[in-house]
Amino acid sequence: MPGNTTDVRRYPGFFAFTILCLVLLYTPLIIVTIYSFNDSTSITTWGGFSWRWYQDVFFGIEAAKFKTAAWNSLSIATMAAITATVIATSAAIGMIRGNSFRGKSLSFGLINLPLMVPEIVSAVATLIFFSAIGITRGYFSILIAHMVFCIPFAYLPIAARLEGIEKSYEEAAIDLYATRWKAFTRVLMPLLAPGIMSGFLLAFIISLDDFIITNFVKGAGVETLPTAIFGSVKQGIKPNIMALSTLMLLVSVFFVSLSYYVNKLGERSRK
Amino acid sequence: MAGLPSQPSSEGKLSAGVFDGIAIRLLAPSWLMIGFFLLLPVAMMLVYSFLTKEFRGGVIWEPSLAAYDQFIFDRGLFGDEPPVIEWTYITIFGRSIWQAALATVLCLIIGFPTAYYIATRPANTRGVWLFLITIPYWVNLLIRTVSMKFLIRDTGPLNQFLISTGMIDSPIHIVNTNFAVQLGLFYSYLPFMVLPIYAAVERYNFALSEAAFDLYASRWTTLRKILIPVVKPGIIAGCILVFIPSLGAFLAPDLLGGAKTFMIGSLIEEQFKGSAGNWPFGAAASMILLSMVLLVLMFYARQQTRAGNGAR
């Protein structure tokens, strides 16, 4: 593509907007990362480089609280993402490969319902529901709520991948006397694997990220990392929170990069 | 939400597909899960919005219109005065719509050129640009909002930087203003604007622009009269994807705003915290928010079908 001024695609200034966009997106994160290494107790002044707030996160007064919260977050995210991925894989095959029936389009709406209902509304509805049927709020109620809103996030990449796989593969398996289950586990699932993997990772990150719904259904005493951080931040931003935030930031970046990489691999294998 | 993916029929073959006949069984787990733990709860929320409030938080099972009445009318402290319009909650909803709209405009102004720029890069670098735009979205929303607050505080790095360079003498107050909330919402949902516009521009046929050029249209006329109308569905999708979550957002208004920037999310949250809450009122406010969102989505669905019919 020629980069000269007569190129119809080129609009002067759009590059500047793109840079501005990236600056706006990254500055807050970079600044917090830098200040998490600040030796000073005051968050405003720079007192030299230090690891002390990271030590504080792991060994300080609040370390026990953060550890429990981190464990809750990770275990809930893992279980919710696995469940959601299994349900979403089954749903994607049903939607894309299954026979048509009346109400199938409604089904598409139902799967994506958690994306359409505003989070705060889901939070209120779930809280009301749990209290009405008498489920005690705590770890279990958080887990259930997370499973639900993770389903569409797991569904989207799996369905996208499945649409790109031709039917003939599993049909060949059936013609060669594979059972339906074998055709799925031996033929379709390996082809679908990149989609399933990125669906799982998406669901996992979304679960780790959630604040509002968790905050409503968690009850007293059970905290996940976001609710614990929120509680702390309400009393002012402290340096140890910045260190914790930086660690979570790294975890997110790791998982997103992993998901991106898996997708890239998937694209390559399709060609 | 473009409807169902079309199923290519396997030609010349009468045998049913591998997964024919079990579609319902495959879909059942997702129906059960979402139906039981989301659809049913929303229905229950609707019921709760018509019940009487219990003072310790919760409800008394007695039908009442009090929640909706409280939303619109002020009947005095004891509820026996002639009703006058109560503006408090209407104002909060109006402000939320306004803030969400401004955040959407902010996202559009910065998101459109960005999406366009990325879509016109060589195919092998587009992925990297998109990845750069989407990484922040995957960072915990709470952490992003806190980071933004840290940056723009009165004594924060932004003000320190501006003062040290001599551009300003005293810190600019950004936190607790409407602008801070818009900035926070912008920061929260920007990728939702960029991605659909990117997808639309990527599919855009640049021969159209070239034709306009050949007929002596200027660069900006081409943009306004040719490109934007063609990629409009993407722009509308982006606006809706930013507007809807902004409307019910909780973190950005709560952390970056103050009492003057109170939005729907905080209003609802307040009704379920502690004994001062009012569950039926919170349920009613949620129902009103949900209805607004559904209206926007219906508008969107109509736009998309119209665009789909027009284009193909």
Short mmCIF file of C-alpha atoms in Angstrom, two decimals, chain A residues 1 5-12 14-15 17-18 20-22 24-29 31-32 35 43-45 87 90-91 93-99 101 104-105 107-108 110-111 113-114 116-118 120-122 124-132 144 147-148 151 163 167 170-171 174-175 180 183-184 188 202 205-206 208-209 211-212 215-216 226 229-230 233-234 237 242 245 248-249 252-253 256-257 260, chain B residues 1 3-5 7-8 10 13 17-27 29-31 33-42 44-45 48 109-110 112-114 116-118 120 122 127-129 131-133 135-144 146-151 153 155 157 160 186-187 190 206 209-210 213 219-220 222-223 248 250-251 254-255 265 268-269 272-273 279 282-283 286 289-290 293 297:
data_model
loop_
_atom_site.label_atom_id
_atom_site.label_comp_id
_atom_site.label_asym_id
_atom_site.label_seq_id
_atom_site.Cartn_x
_atom_site.Cartn_y
_atom_site.Cartn_z
CA MET A 1 0.00 0.00 0.00
CA THR A 5 -0.48 11.77 0.09
CA THR A 6 -2.65 10.72 -2.81
CA ASP A 7 -3.63 7.51 -1.06
CA VAL A 8 -7.41 7.64 -0.66
CA ARG A 9 -7.25 5.66 2.54
CA ARG A 10 -5.08 8.11 4.35
CA TYR A 11 -6.60 10.77 6.58
CA PRO A 12 -4.14 13.19 8.13
CA PHE A 14 -5.98 9.87 12.33
CA PHE A 15 -2.61 8.53 13.35
CA PHE A 17 -5.81 10.12 17.36
CA THR A 18 -4.63 6.53 17.51
CA LEU A 20 -3.77 9.70 21.78
CA CYS A 21 -6.06 6.72 22.26
CA LEU A 22 -3.18 4.47 23.30
CA LEU A 24 -5.13 7.54 27.31
CA LEU A 25 -5.49 3.79 27.69
CA TYR A 26 -2.02 3.06 29.00
CA THR A 27 -0.96 6.08 31.04
CA PRO A 28 -3.02 5.27 34.15
CA LEU A 29 -1.81 1.67 34.17
CA ILE A 31 1.72 5.31 36.30
CA VAL A 32 0.23 2.94 38.88
CA TYR A 35 4.22 4.17 41.78
CA ILE A 43 1.51 8.13 47.60
CA THR A 44 2.13 11.63 46.26
CA THR A 45 5.88 11.98 46.54
CA ILE A 87 -22.15 -25.74 28.85
CA SER A 90 -22.60 -28.14 24.17
CA ALA A 91 -24.79 -25.13 23.38
CA ILE A 93 -22.85 -27.56 18.88
CA GLY A 94 -26.60 -27.58 19.49
CA MET A 95 -27.05 -24.16 17.89
CA ILE A 96 -24.76 -24.57 14.89
CA ARG A 97 -24.79 -28.31 14.17
CA GLY A 98 -28.05 -29.42 15.74
CA ASN A 99 -31.37 -29.77 13.95
CA PHE A 101 -36.70 -26.57 15.90
CA LYS A 104 -34.19 -21.89 18.17
CA SER A 105 -33.68 -18.18 17.60
CA SER A 107 -32.40 -19.86 22.34
CA PHE A 108 -29.71 -17.63 20.84
CA LEU A 110 -31.28 -16.69 25.98
CA ILE A 111 -27.61 -17.67 25.73
CA LEU A 113 -29.05 -12.73 27.83
CA PRO A 114 -26.28 -12.15 30.39
CA MET A 116 -27.82 -7.80 27.31
CA VAL A 117 -29.00 -7.35 30.87
CA PRO A 118 -26.97 -4.58 32.55
CA ILE A 120 -26.24 -4.09 38.04
CA VAL A 121 -29.67 -5.44 37.06
CA SER A 122 -28.34 -9.02 37.00
CA VAL A 124 -30.11 -7.13 41.88
CA ALA A 125 -32.11 -9.95 40.30
CA THR A 126 -29.69 -12.62 41.53
CA LEU A 127 -29.63 -11.18 45.04
CA ILE A 128 -33.43 -11.12 45.19
CA PHE A 129 -33.64 -14.66 43.82
CA PHE A 130 -31.12 -16.11 46.28
CA SER A 131 -32.75 -14.42 49.22
CA ALA A 132 -36.24 -15.52 48.08
CA ILE A 144 -23.43 -19.88 40.68
CA MET A 147 -21.17 -19.59 36.00
CA VAL A 148 -24.19 -17.85 34.50
CA ILE A 151 -21.59 -18.71 29.53
CA GLU A 163 -18.75 -22.13 12.17
CA LYS A 167 -19.37 -30.70 8.76
CA GLU A 170 -17.51 -35.47 11.85
CA GLU A 171 -19.64 -36.98 9.10
CA ILE A 174 -19.73 -41.38 11.58
CA ASP A 175 -19.46 -43.04 8.16
CA ARG A 180 -21.57 -39.73 18.04
CA ALA A 183 -16.96 -38.37 16.58
CA PHE A 184 -17.08 -35.49 19.02
CA LEU A 188 -14.63 -32.38 16.38
CA LEU A 202 -12.25 -15.30 28.29
CA ILE A 205 -10.78 -13.34 32.98
CA ILE A 206 -14.39 -12.15 33.04
CA LEU A 208 -11.79 -12.60 37.86
CA ASP A 209 -12.84 -9.14 36.72
CA PHE A 211 -17.10 -6.68 40.87
CA ILE A 212 -20.75 -5.63 40.84
CA ASN A 215 -20.50 -7.44 45.57
CA PHE A 216 -24.25 -8.06 45.64
CA PRO A 226 -12.01 -6.98 43.47
CA ILE A 229 -9.62 -3.96 46.84
CA PHE A 230 -12.80 -1.92 46.59
CA VAL A 233 -9.83 1.90 48.16
CA LYS A 234 -12.96 3.36 49.75
CA ILE A 237 -5.64 4.61 47.64
CA MET A 242 -1.10 -0.32 43.87
CA SER A 245 -3.16 -3.97 41.30
CA MET A 248 -3.36 -8.45 38.93
CA LEU A 249 -2.56 -6.40 35.86
CA SER A 252 -4.57 -10.26 33.10
CA VAL A 253 -1.95 -9.39 30.50
CA VAL A 256 -4.91 -12.19 27.32
CA SER A 257 -1.60 -12.84 25.60
CA TYR A 260 -4.27 -14.23 21.63
CA MET B 1 -27.02 -10.35 17.04
CA GLY B 3 -29.49 -13.89 13.76
CA LEU B 4 -28.66 -17.50 13.32
CA PRO B 5 -25.64 -18.66 11.41
CA GLN B 7 -26.27 -23.93 7.96
CA PRO B 8 -24.75 -25.10 4.73
CA SER B 10 -24.56 -31.10 2.86
CA LYS B 13 -26.76 -36.37 1.00
CA GLY B 17 -26.17 -34.44 10.33
CA VAL B 18 -24.21 -35.98 13.16
CA PHE B 19 -25.89 -33.86 15.79
CA ASP B 20 -29.38 -33.89 14.30
CA GLY B 21 -32.12 -34.78 16.70
CA ILE B 22 -30.24 -33.87 19.84
CA ALA B 23 -30.12 -30.07 19.48
CA ILE B 24 -32.52 -29.63 22.38
CA ARG B 25 -30.52 -31.94 24.62
CA LEU B 26 -27.31 -30.07 23.79
CA LEU B 27 -28.90 -26.71 24.48
CA PRO B 29 -27.89 -27.11 30.11
CA SER B 30 -27.48 -23.51 28.96
CA TRP B 31 -31.24 -22.93 29.03
CA MET B 33 -28.59 -22.42 33.86
CA ILE B 34 -29.51 -19.05 32.37
CA GLY B 35 -33.25 -19.58 32.61
CA PHE B 36 -33.17 -20.61 36.24
CA PHE B 37 -30.46 -18.26 37.51
CA LEU B 38 -31.07 -15.17 35.38
CA LEU B 39 -34.43 -15.12 33.58
CA LEU B 40 -36.37 -16.35 36.60
CA PRO B 41 -34.54 -13.91 38.91
CA VAL B 42 -35.40 -11.01 36.58
CA MET B 44 -38.84 -12.26 40.43
CA MET B 45 -37.32 -8.79 40.51
CA TYR B 48 -40.51 -7.62 44.07
CA ILE B 109 -14.47 11.00 18.59
CA ILE B 110 -11.37 9.09 19.62
CA PHE B 112 -13.50 6.28 15.05
CA PRO B 113 -10.15 7.64 13.79
CA THR B 114 -8.37 4.91 15.75
CA TYR B 116 -10.12 3.60 10.82
CA TYR B 117 -6.38 3.92 11.18
CA ILE B 118 -6.04 0.33 12.36
CA THR B 120 -6.20 0.64 6.94
CA PRO B 122 -1.34 -3.70 6.28
CA GLY B 127 -3.74 -7.80 14.78
CA VAL B 128 -1.02 -6.16 16.86
CA TRP B 129 -2.77 -2.79 16.87
CA PHE B 131 -4.31 -6.36 20.57
CA LEU B 132 -2.85 -3.12 21.96
CA ILE B 133 -6.32 -1.57 22.07
CA ILE B 135 -5.32 -5.35 26.43
CA PRO B 136 -6.51 -2.61 28.80
CA TYR B 137 -10.05 -3.91 28.47
CA TRP B 138 -8.99 -7.22 29.96
CA VAL B 139 -7.35 -5.56 32.91
CA ASN B 140 -9.69 -5.58 35.86
CA LEU B 141 -12.19 -2.72 35.55
CA LEU B 142 -11.82 -1.82 39.20
CA ILE B 143 -8.06 -1.54 38.85
CA ARG B 144 -8.38 0.61 35.74
CA VAL B 146 -8.62 3.18 40.57
CA SER B 147 -5.60 3.86 38.34
CA MET B 148 -7.47 6.64 36.60
CA LYS B 149 -8.43 8.12 39.95
CA PHE B 150 -4.84 7.96 41.13
CA LEU B 151 -3.65 9.73 37.98
CA ARG B 153 -6.28 13.31 41.79
CA THR B 155 -2.21 15.84 44.13
CA PRO B 157 0.91 12.67 38.90
CA GLN B 160 2.17 17.40 39.57
CA PHE B 186 -14.68 6.31 28.26
CA TYR B 187 -11.77 4.40 29.72
CA LEU B 190 -13.54 2.38 24.57
CA PHE B 206 -12.20 1.51 -0.99
CA SER B 209 -13.68 6.28 -2.08
CA GLU B 210 -11.57 6.18 -5.21
CA PHE B 213 -12.00 11.06 -5.53
CA ARG B 219 -10.98 13.82 1.27
CA TRP B 220 -13.42 15.04 3.90
CA THR B 222 -15.59 11.43 0.76
CA LEU B 223 -15.40 10.62 4.45
CA GLY B 248 -25.85 1.27 34.46
CA PHE B 250 -21.33 1.66 39.04
CA LEU B 251 -17.55 1.82 39.50
CA ASP B 254 -18.85 5.77 42.44
CA LEU B 255 -15.05 6.11 42.53
CA GLY B 265 -25.90 2.32 39.39
CA ILE B 268 -29.68 0.98 42.87
CA GLU B 269 -26.72 -0.19 44.91
CA PHE B 272 -29.55 -3.05 48.87
CA LYS B 273 -26.86 -1.96 51.30
CA TRP B 279 -35.64 -3.48 48.05
CA GLY B 282 -34.25 -0.84 44.06
CA ALA B 283 -36.10 -3.51 42.06
CA SER B 286 -33.62 -1.80 38.03
CA LEU B 289 -33.15 0.68 33.70
CA LEU B 290 -33.70 -2.72 32.09
CA VAL B 293 -31.81 -0.90 27.74
CA LEU B 297 -31.58 -2.90 21.88
#
